[in-house]
Every structure is written in structure tokens, then in C-alpha cells.
Coordinates of C-alpha atoms and ligand atoms in Angstrom, one line a residue:
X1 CA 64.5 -62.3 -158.0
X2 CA 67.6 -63.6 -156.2
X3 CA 70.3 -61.1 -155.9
X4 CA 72.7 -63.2 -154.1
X5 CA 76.1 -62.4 -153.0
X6 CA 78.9 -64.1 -150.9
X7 CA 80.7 -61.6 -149.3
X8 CA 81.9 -64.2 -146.6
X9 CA 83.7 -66.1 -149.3
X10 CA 84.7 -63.4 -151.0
X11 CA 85.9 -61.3 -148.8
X12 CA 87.2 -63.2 -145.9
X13 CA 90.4 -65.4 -145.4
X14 CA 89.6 -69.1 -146.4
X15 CA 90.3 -70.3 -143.2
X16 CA 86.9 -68.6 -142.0
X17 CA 85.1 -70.9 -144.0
X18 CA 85.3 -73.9 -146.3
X19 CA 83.8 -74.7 -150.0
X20 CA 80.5 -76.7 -149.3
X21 CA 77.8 -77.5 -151.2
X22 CA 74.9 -79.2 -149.9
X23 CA 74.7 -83.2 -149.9
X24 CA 71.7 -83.7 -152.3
X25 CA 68.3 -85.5 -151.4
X26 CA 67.1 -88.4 -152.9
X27 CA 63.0 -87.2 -153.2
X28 CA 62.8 -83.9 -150.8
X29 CA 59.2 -82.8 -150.3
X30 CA 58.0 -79.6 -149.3
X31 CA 56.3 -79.7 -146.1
X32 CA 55.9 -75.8 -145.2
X33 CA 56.6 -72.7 -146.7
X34 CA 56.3 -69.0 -145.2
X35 CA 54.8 -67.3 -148.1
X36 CA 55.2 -64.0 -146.4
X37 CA 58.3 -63.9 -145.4
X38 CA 59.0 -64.9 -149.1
X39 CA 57.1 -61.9 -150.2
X40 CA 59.0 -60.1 -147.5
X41 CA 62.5 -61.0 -149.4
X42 CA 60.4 -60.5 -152.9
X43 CA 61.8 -63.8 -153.8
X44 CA 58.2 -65.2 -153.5
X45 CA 57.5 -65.2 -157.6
X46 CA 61.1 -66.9 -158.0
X47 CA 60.4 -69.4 -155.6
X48 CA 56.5 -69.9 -156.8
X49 CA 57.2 -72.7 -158.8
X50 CA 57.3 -75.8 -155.8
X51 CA 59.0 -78.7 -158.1
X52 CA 62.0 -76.0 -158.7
X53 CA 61.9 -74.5 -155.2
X54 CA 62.1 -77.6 -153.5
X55 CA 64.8 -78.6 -155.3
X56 CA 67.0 -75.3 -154.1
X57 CA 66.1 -75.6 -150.5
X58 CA 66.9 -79.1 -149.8
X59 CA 70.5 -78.8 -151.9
X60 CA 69.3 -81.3 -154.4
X61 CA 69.9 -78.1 -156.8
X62 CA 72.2 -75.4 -156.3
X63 CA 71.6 -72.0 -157.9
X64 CA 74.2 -70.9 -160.9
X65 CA 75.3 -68.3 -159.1
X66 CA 76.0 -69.4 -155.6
X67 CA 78.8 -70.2 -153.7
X68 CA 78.0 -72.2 -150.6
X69 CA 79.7 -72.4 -147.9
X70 CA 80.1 -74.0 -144.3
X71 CA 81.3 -71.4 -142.2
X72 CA 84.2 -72.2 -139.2
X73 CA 83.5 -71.4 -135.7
X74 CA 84.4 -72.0 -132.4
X75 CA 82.7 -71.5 -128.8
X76 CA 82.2 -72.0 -125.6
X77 CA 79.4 -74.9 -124.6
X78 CA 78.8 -75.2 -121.0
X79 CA 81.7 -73.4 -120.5
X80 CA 83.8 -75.4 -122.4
X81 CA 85.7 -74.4 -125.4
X82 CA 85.4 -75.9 -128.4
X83 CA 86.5 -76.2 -132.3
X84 CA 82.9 -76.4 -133.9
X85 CA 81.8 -74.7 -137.7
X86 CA 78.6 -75.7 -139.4
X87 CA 78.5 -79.5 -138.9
X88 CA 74.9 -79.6 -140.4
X89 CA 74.1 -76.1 -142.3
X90 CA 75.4 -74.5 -145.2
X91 CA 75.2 -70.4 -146.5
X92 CA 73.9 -70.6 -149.9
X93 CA 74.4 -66.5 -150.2
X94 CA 73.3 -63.6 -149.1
X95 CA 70.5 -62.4 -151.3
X96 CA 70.9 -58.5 -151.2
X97 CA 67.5 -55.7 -151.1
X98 CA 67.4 -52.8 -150.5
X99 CA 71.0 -52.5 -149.4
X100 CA 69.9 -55.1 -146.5
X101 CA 71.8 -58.4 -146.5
X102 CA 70.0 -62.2 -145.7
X103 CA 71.9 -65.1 -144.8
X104 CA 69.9 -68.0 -146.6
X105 CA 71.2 -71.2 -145.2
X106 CA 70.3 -74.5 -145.4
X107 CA 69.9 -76.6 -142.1
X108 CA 70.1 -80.3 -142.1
X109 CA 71.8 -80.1 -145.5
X110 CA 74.2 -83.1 -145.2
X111 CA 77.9 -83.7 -143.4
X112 CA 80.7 -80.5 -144.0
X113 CA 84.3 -80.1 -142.8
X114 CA 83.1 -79.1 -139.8
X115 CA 80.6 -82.4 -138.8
X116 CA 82.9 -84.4 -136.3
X117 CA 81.1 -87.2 -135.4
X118 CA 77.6 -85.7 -136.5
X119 CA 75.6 -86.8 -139.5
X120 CA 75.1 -83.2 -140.9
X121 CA 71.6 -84.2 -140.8
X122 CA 68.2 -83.1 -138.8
X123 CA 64.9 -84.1 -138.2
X124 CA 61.2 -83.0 -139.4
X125 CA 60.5 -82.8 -135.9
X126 CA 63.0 -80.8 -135.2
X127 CA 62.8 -78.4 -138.1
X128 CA 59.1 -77.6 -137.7
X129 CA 59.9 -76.6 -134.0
X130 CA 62.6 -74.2 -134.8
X131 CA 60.3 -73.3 -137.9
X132 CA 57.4 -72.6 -135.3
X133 CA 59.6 -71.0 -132.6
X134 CA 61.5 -68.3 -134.4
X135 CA 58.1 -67.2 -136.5
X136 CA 56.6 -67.5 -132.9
X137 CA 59.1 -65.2 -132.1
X138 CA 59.0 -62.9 -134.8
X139 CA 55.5 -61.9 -134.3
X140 CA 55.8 -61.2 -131.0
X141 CA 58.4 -58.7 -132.1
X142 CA 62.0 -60.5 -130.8
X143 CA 64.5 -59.9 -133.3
X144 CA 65.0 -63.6 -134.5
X145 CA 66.5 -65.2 -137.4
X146 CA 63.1 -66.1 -139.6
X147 CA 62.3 -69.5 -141.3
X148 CA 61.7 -69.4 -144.8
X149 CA 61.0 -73.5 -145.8
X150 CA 61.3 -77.2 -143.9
X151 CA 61.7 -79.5 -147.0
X152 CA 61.5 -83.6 -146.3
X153 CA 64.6 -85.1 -147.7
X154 CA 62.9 -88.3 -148.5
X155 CA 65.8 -89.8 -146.2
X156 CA 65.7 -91.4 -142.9
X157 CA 67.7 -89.8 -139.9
X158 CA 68.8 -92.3 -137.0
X159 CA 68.9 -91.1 -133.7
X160 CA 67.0 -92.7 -130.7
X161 CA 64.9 -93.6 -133.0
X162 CA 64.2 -93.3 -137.2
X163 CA 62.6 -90.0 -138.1
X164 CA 62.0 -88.1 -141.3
X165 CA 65.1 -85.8 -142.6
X166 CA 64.5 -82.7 -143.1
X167 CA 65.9 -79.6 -144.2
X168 CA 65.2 -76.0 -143.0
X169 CA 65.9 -72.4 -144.9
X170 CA 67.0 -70.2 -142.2
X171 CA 67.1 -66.5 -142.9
X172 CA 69.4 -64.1 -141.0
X173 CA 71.2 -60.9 -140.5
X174 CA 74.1 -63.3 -140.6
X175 CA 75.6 -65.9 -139.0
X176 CA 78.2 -64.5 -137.2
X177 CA 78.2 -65.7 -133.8
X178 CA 80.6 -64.8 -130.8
X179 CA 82.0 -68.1 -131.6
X180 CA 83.6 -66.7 -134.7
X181 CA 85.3 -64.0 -132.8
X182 CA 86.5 -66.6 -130.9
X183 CA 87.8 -68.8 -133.8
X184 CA 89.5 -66.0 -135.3
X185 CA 91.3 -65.0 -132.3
X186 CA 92.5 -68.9 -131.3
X187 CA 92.6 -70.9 -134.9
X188 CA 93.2 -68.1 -137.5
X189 CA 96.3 -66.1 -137.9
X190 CA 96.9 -63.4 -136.1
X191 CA 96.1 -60.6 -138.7
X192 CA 92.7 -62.4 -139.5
X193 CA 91.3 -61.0 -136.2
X194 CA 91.1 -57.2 -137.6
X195 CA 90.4 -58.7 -141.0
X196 CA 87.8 -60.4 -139.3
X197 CA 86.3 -57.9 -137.2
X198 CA 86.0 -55.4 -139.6
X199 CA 84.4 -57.2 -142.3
X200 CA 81.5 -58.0 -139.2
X201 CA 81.4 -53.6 -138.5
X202 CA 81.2 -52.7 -142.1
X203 CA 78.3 -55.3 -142.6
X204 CA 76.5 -54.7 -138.9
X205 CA 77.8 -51.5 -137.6
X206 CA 79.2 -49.7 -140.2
X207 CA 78.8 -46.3 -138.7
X208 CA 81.4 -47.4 -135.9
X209 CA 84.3 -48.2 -137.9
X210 CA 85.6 -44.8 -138.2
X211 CA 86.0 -44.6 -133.9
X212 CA 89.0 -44.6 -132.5
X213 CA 88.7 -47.4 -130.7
X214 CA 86.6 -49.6 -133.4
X215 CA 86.5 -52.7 -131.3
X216 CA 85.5 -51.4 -128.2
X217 CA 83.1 -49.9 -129.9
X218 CA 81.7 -53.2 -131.2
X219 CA 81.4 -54.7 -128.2
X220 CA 79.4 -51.7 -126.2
X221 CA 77.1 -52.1 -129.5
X222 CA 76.8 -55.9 -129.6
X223 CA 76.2 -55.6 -125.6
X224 CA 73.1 -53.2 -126.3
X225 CA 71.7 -55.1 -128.8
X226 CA 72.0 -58.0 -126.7
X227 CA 70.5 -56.7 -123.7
X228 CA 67.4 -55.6 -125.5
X229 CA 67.4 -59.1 -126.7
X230 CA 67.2 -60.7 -123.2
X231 CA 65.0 -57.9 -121.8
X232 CA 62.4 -59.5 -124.9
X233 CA 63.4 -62.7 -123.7
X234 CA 62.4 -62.1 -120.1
X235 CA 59.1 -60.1 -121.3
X236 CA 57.7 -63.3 -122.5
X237 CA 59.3 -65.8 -120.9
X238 CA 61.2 -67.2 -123.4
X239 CA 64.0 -70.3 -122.3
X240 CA 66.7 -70.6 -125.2
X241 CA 67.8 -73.3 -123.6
X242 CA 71.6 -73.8 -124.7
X243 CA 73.2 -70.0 -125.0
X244 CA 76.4 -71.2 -126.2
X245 CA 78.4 -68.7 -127.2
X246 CA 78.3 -70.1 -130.5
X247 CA 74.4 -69.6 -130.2
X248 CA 75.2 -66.0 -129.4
X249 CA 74.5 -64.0 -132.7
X250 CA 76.3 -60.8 -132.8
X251 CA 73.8 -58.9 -135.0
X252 CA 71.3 -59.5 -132.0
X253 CA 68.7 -62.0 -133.4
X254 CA 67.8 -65.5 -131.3
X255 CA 69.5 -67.6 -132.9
X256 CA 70.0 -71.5 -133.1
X257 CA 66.2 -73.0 -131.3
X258 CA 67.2 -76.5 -130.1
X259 CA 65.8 -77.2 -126.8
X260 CA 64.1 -73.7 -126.5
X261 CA 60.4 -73.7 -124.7
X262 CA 58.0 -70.8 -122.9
X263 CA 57.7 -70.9 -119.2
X264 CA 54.1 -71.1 -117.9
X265 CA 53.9 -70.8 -114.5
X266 CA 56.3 -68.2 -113.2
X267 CA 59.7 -69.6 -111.7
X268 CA 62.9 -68.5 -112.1
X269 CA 64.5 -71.8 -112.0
X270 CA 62.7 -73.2 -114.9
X271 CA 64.6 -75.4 -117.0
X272 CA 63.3 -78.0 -119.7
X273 CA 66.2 -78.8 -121.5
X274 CA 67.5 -82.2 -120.9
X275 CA 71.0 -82.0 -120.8
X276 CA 71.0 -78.8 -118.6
X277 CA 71.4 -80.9 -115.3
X278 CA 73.0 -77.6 -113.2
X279 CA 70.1 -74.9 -114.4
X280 CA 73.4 -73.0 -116.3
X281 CA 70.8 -71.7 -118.9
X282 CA 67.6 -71.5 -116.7
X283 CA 65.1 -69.0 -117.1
X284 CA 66.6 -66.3 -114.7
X285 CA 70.2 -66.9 -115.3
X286 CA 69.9 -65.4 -119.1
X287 CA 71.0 -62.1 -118.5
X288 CA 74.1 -62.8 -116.4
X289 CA 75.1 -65.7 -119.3
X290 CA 74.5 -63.0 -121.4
X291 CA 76.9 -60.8 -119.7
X292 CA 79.4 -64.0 -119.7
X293 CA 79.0 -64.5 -123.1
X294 CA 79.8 -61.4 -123.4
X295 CA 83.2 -61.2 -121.5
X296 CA 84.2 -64.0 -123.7
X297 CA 83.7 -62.0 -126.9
X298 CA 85.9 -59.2 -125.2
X299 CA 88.5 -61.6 -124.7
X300 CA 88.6 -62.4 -128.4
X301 CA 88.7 -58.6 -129.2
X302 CA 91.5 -57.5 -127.1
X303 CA 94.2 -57.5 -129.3
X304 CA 92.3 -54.9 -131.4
X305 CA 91.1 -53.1 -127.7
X306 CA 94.6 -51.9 -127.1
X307 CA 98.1 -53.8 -127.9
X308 CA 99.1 -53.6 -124.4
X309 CA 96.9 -56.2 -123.1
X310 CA 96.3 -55.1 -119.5
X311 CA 95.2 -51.7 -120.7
X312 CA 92.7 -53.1 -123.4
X313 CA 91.2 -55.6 -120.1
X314 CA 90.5 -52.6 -117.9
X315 CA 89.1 -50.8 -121.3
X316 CA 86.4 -53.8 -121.7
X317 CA 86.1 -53.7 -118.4
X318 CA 84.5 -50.3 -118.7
X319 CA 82.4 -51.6 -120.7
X320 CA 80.7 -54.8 -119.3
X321 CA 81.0 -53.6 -115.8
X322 CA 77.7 -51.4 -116.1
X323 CA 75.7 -54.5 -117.3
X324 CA 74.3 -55.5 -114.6
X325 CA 73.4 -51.6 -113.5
X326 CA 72.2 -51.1 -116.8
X327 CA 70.3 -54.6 -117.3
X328 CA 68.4 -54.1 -114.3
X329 CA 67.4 -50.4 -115.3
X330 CA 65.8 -51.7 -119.1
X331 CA 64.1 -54.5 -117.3
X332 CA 62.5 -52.7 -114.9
X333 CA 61.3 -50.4 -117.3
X334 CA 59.9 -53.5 -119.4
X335 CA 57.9 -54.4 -116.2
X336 CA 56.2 -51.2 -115.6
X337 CA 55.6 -51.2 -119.3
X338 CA 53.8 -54.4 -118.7
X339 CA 52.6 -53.1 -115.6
X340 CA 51.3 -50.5 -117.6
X341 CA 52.8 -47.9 -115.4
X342 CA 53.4 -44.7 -117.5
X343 CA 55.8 -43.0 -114.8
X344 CA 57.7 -44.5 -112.1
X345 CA 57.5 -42.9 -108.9
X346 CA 59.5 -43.5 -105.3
X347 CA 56.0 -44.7 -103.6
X348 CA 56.0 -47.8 -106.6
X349 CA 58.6 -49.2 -104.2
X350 CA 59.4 -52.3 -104.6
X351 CA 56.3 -53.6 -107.0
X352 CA 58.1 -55.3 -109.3
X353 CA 60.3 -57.7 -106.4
X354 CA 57.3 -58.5 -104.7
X355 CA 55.0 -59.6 -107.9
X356 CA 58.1 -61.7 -108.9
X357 CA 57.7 -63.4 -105.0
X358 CA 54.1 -63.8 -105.4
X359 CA 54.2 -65.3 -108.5
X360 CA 56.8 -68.0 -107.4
X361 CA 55.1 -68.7 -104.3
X362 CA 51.5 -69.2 -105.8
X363 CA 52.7 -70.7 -109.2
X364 CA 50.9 -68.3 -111.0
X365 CA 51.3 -68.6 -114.9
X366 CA 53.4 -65.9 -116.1
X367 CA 51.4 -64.7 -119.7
X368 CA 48.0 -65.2 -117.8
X369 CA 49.3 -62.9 -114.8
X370 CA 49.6 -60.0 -117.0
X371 CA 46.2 -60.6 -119.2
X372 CA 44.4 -60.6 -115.8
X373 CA 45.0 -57.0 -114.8
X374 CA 43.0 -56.3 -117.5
X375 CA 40.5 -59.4 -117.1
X376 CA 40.4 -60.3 -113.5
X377 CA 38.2 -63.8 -114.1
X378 CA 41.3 -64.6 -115.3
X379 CA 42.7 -65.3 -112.1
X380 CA 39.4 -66.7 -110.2
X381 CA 40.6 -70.1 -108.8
X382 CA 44.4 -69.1 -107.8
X383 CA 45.7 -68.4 -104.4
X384 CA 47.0 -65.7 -105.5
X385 CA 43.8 -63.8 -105.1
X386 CA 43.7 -64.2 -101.2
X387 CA 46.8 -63.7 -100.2
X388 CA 47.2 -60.4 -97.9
X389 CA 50.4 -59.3 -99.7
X390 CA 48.8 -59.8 -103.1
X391 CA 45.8 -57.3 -101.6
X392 CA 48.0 -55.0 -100.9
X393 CA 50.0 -54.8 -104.0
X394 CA 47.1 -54.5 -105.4
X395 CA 46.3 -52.0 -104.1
X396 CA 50.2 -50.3 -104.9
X397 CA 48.9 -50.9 -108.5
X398 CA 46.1 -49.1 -108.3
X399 CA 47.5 -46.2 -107.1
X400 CA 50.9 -46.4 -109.7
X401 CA 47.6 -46.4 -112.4
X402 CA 45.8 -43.7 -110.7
X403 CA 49.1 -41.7 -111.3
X404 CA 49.4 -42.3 -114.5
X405 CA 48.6 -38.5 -116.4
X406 CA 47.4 -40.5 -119.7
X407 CA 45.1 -43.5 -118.5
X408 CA 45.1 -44.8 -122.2
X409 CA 48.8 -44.6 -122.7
X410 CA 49.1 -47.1 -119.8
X411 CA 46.5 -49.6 -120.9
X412 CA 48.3 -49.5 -124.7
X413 CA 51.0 -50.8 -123.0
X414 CA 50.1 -53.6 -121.5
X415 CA 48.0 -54.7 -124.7
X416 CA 51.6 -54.3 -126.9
X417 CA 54.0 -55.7 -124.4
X418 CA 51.8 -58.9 -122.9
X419 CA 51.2 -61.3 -125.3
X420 CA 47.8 -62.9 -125.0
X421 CA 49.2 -66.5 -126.5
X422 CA 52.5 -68.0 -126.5
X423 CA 53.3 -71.0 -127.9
X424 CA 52.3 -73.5 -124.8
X425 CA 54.3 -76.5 -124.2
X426 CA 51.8 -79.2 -124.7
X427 CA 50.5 -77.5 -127.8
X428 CA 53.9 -77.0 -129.4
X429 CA 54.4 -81.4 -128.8
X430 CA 51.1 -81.8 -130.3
X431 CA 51.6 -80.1 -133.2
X432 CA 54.9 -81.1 -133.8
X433 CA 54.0 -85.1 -133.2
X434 CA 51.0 -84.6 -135.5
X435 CA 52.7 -82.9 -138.1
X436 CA 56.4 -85.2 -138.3
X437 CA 53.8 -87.8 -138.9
X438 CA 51.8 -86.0 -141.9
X439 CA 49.2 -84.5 -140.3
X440 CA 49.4 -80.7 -140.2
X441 CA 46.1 -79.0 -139.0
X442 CA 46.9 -78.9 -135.5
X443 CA 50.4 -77.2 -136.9
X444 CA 48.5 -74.7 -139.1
X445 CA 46.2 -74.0 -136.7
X446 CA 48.9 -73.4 -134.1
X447 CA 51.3 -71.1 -136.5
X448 CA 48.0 -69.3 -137.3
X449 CA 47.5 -68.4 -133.3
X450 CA 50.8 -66.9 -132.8
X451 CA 51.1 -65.3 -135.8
X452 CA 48.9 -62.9 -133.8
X453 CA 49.9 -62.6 -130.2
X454 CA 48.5 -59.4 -129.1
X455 CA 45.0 -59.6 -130.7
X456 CA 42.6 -59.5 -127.9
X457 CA 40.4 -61.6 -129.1
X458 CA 43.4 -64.9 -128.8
X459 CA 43.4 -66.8 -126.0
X460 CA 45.4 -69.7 -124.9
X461 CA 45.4 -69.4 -121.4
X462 CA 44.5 -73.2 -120.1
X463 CA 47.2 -74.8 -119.7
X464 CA 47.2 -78.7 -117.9
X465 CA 49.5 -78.2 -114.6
X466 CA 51.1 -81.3 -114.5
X467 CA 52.2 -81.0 -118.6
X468 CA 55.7 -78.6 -117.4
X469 CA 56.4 -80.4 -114.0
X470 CA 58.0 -83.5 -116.5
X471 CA 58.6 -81.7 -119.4
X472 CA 61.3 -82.5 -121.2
X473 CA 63.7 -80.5 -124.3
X474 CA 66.2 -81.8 -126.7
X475 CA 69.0 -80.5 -128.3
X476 CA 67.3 -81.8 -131.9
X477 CA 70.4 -83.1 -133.5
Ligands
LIG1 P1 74.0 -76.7 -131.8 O1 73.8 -77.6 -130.6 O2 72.9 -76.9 -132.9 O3 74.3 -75.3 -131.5 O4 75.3 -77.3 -132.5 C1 76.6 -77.4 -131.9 C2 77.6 -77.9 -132.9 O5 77.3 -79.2 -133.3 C3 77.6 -77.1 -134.2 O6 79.0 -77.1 -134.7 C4 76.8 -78.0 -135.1 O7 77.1 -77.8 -136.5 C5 77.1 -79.4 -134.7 N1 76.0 -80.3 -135.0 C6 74.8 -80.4 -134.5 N2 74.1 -81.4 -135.0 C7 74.9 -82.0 -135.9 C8 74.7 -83.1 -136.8 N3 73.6 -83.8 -136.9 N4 75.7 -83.3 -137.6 C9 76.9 -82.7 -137.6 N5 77.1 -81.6 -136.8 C10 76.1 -81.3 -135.9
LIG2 MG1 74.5 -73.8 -132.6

């Protein structure tokens, strides 16, 4: 059953969003559904019936009691700040159980307020690989915004070339982004900011609206939330690719996968997407944009920190100061929980710093590394293997196991924190060129892998070495 609410719209000044219904199809066509995540949201007897359900998630039919909106936002991209909103997407509600809240919204669903020069449209191609990516995601346990449906709209999109439209059902905590905080603070009246602000706590941190200083509250809580985030991130190697700060979500999910891809061999320069031409977003820059994005939020909360406005900057100060300190603790402990290493002790040293060198230098793939402690054929053929400093950490290893007072604990954690597949570059184009042009084995086939990272039985550890030196992400418009 649908339970849907719009608390957004009904609760929220109309400048935060604007009336929008979806731009209906012509002939949509579903193309994938997640039947578990339907079952997940018990909406999966309502939406059983395909003729009716495609209808719904491609806008061609819009539920009785919805509401839709596109909501405003702003952010910065690059750097630069922008007016933006939902150009392409709208929130049909958010369908309610067991006192949890989903955002449903339609992506691709045709032009808003908010569309500037864009088309408010997307592509199948595009939609299957944020469809693949954030389920990808899911399962290897990084909060994510989930994909319920990609419907074909039947309609052609023009971009460098003609592709299928498409429209995808994206299911979240909400929607709220950074971004918004920064709308409300520049484009809305001044009083919208608290309204604002604490319509976002009673919904996401409801237990921190009674604190004294409720703002500086929510931004310690949205900078844990988003530190564990990244930490995930860097445990798999995962490359978002364009953290905007409208791409910043403030209940702590990865949000918005445009030109997102999975590093193979370990570097942490890598960058695939196209239009990153200065590495802003590579690989090992995450946390500190992170961090940045983060300062910006504070900026849009500092009216609510403290009314004299140099004494709420040195109280946010406080508060983001310790993030690099405190990033750098919670990574290194992901490490040694990769590492397997139950206890850290003095003599570990520098383990972690070194492996990072060795890895770079011998362009070792990163998921593979961590599988071959366990399964050292793994590694047979690398240089790795006979380099002297590799011996000798090693060896460090060893011992850091040997000291380990449960020998079991430590080999659990390396099976639950290094994922045995992750979605490889040149599989994720294969599947994704197959399937925009019907064929959707290879994409089955694919979801099925990862829907199961940790099994030890999974492998996809070959990857072809010159597939990442020229490959290439888009933005997906
Ligand atoms: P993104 O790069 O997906 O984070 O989007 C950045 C901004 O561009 C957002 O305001 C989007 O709504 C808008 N946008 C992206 N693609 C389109 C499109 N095809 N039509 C209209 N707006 C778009
Ligand atoms: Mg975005």
C-alpha cells in the first residue's frame, strides 16, 4: 500500500519548492524493476500490476493522492555557486512505514521550473548506471539512495547522439542536500532559514532539536554521518565523481551517480570523469571536499549558530577543525579492519602509509590487494611480490596478526570489509551498452554479482590493464 505524504509541500514555505507534475510519456516501457526493494517498501503487491505501475513511475499517471513537486536548490559546482532545483526530477511523496519516511522521485521526468537550458530528460544508459551503481552500493553496505524502477519513455533524448529516454524511481531518506541550506540562506527570506532547518532536524535528527545550540548541532551530526560515508567510500574505492554540494545529501546517503566509477589499480589521483580536468574530485581528495563541503553548509547555518556572526564562525569552527584529526583516526581504523588487525599496537608503525606507497608504485589493484592476504595466488605475476619493502611489510603483517588475541575475529574482518567484486569498469560499459540496446543478460548477470559482494565464492578479479588508463565518465545528462 502507498501511504504517501508531502511534508515538503506541506510544511515548508513555497519558495522551497514549486507545484510539478511529471511531463507524461507517450509509450513508457518497463525495463527493470527491484522487486526487493519493492517488498522492502511493502509497496510490492501495489505496484505488481506492470501496465498500472509503469504508468506511475514514468509520470504518465499520477497517483490521487500525490502532490508532486520539484524542489529548489542551490550549490556549489566546482566551486562555483549556483541557482539550480530539480531541472529533471520530481518528489511524487514520501510514502511513510513504520514511522520511516522515502522520498519516491522520478528522474528524467520531463522540464520543471528549475530546468534552465536542460531538457528535464535522461537517458536509458544513464539510468541503468545509476540504477546499477547505487544497488551496487547498497549491498556492499554504503548508505545510498536505492533504485526502485528505470521505465523507457518511448521518447528519444538528443544529446551527442539519439538515445532512449528513460525515467528512474529513486528512493531516499530525502532529498535534502547541502545545496538547500544554501538556497535558504541566499534566495529565501530570512526567517525561512530556521523554518527551514528545523523541518530537516525534526525529520533526520529529531533528537537534537531540543539543544541549545540546534544548528551547531546539525552540523557536528551531518559531519559524522558524512565522514562514515567517505570512510565507505575509501574502503572500496568508490569515485563519486562530481561532489557538488548539491550532490551532498544531508541524511548521509551517496547521492546523485553521474560520472561515478570504482578504481582498480590503486592510485590516489584517479579520476574518470570527463569534465574533471584539475582532479578537484579525484579519488584521494574526497575527504578534504567533504570537509569543504562541509564549511559551506556552516556558512549557510550561521545565522542560526549565533546572531553575532564572528562568534557563530569560531563556534563552526570548533566543529570542522577536528575533521581532519578525526577523519584520519576512522580511516585508519577501516584499514586495520581490512587489514584484519584486531588491536593496533605502536610496533604496526607505519603499515598503512607504506601499503598505500607500494600499491601506487607497483599499480596493484586495490579490491584484489586485500582478497590476496587471504589467497596469495592472487598476487602471483605482480611486482609487488619481489619488492624488498613489500617483504618486509609483510612480514610487519604477520606479526600485527600474530598479535591478534582472537585469530578468527581478525579473519571476519577482512571477509566483511573487502569486497570480493566490485562493479569493474569494463563490465559496467558492457552491460550498460548491451542493455540501452535491449539486451539485458550481461546486465542481469552483472546486478546478480554484486548483489553479493562478500560471498567468497564471487570473483571478478581480471581486469584488462589498459581498460582504466583511457577511461572515460559523463555527467549523464
Ligand atoms: P547533476 O549534475 O545531475 O547534479 O545536476 C546539476 C543540475 O543540473 C541540477 O539542477 C539538475 O536538475 C540539472 N540538470 C541536469 N540534467 C538536466 C536536464 N537534462 N534537464 C534539466 N536540468 C538538468
Ligand atoms: Mg545533482
Amino acid at each position: 500500500m502507498w501511504h504517501l505524504e508531502n511534508t515538503y509541500h506541506d510544511q515548508l514555505p513555497a519558495q522551497f519548492y514549486s507545484n510539478q507534475s511529471p511531463t507524461p510519456v507517450e509509450i513508457p516501457e518497463m525495463v527493470y524493476f527491484n522487486k526487493e526493494l519493492a517488498k522492502e517498501l511493502h509497496l510490492d503487491k501495489v505496484l505488481a500490476d506492470v501496465d498500472f505501475t509503469k504508468n506511475i513511475l514514468s509520470g504518465k499517471a499520477i497517483l490521487d493522492q500525490t502532490n508532486p513537486i520539484a524542489q529548489a536548490y542551490a550549490g556549489h559546482q566546482f566551486g562555483h555557486f549556483n541557482m539550480l532545483g530539480d531541472g529533471r526530477a520530481v518528489l511524487l511523496g514520501e510514502h511513510v512505514l513504520n514511522e520511516q519516511r522515502f522520498d519516491i522521485q522520478l528522474k528524467g521526468s520531463g522540464e520543471t521550473k528549475f530546468s534552465r537550458r536542460g531538457d528535464g530528460r535522461a537517458t536509458l544508459y544513464s539510468m541503468l548506471r545509476e540504477y546499477l551503481m547505487s544497488e551496487a552500493m547498497h549491498s556492499l553496505g554504503i548508505s545510498t539512495t536505492r533504485s526502485l524502477a528505470v521505465v523507457k519513455t518511448g521518447e528519444p533524448v538528443y544529446r551527442e547522439q539519439v538515445s532512449d529516454g528513460a525515467v528512474l524511481t529513486r528512493v531516499a531518506k530525502s532529498h535534502i542536500r547541502v545545496g538547500t541550506f544554501e538556497y535558504a540562506r541566499v534566495f529565501s527570506e530570512p526567517s525561512h532559514l530556521e523554518i527551514f532547518t528545523k523541518y530537516v532536524m525534526k525529520r533526520h535528527f529529531p533528537n537534537l532539536l531540543a539543544a541549545e545550540n540546534y544548528a551547531l548541532e546539525l552540523l557536528k551530526a551531518v559531519m559524522n554521518l558524512q565522514m562514515d560515508l567517505l570512510v565507505d567510500w575509501m574502503r572500496v574505492g568508490f569515485i563519486h565523481g562530481v561532489m557538488n554540494t548539491d550532490n551532498m545529501s544531508i541524511s548521509g546517503e551517496t547521492i546523485d551517480y553521474g560520472p561515478c566509477a570504482f578504481m582498480n589499480t590503486y592510485d590516489s589521483n584517479t579520476v574518470y570523469s570527463s569534465i574533471d580536468h584539475q582532479g578537484r574530485y579525484a579519488f584521494g581528495n574526497q575527504p578534504a571536499i567533504a570537509h569543504w563541503n562541509l564549511s559551506v553548509l556552516a556558512n549557510a547555518l550561521l545565522p542560526l549558530i549565533d546572531k553575532n556572526q564572528e562568534a557563530a564562525v569560531e563556534l563552526a569552527k570548533e566543529v570542522l577543525n577536528p575533521f581532519r584529526e578525526e577523519f584520519i583516526k576512522r580511516h585508519d581504523a577501516m584499514m586495520h579492519r581490512k587489514l584484519g588487525i584486531v588491536h593496533t599496537n605502536q610496533e604496526d608503525g607505519d603499515l598503512i602509509k607504506d601499503l598505500f606507497t607500494l600499491l601506487t608504485k607497483h599499480k596493484v589493484d586495490y579490491t584484489n590487494f586485500f582478497i590476496s592476504l587471504k589467497d596469495p595466488t592472487i598476487l602471483l605475476g605482480s611486482s609487488l611480490i619481489a619488492d624488498e619493502q613489500f617483504i618486509n611489510w609483510q612480514k610487519q603483517w604477520e606479526l600485527a596478526h600474530q598479535r591478534n588475541s582472537d585469530q578468527e575475529k581478525g579473519s571476519l574482518l577482512m571477509s566483511q570489509n573487502n569486497p570480493r567484486v566490485i562493479p569493474r569498469n569494463h563490465l559496467v560499459e558492457e552491460a550498460l551498452n548491451y542493455a540501452a540496446g535491449g539486451n539485458f543478460e550481461k546486465f542481469d548477470t552483472l546486478i546478480k554479482i554484486l548483489s553479493d559482494p562478500y560471498s567468497e565464492g564471487n570473483t571478478l578479479q581480471v581486469v584488462p590493464s589498459e581498460f582504466d588508463l583511457n577511461y572515460q565518465t559523463f555527467c549523464g545528462t
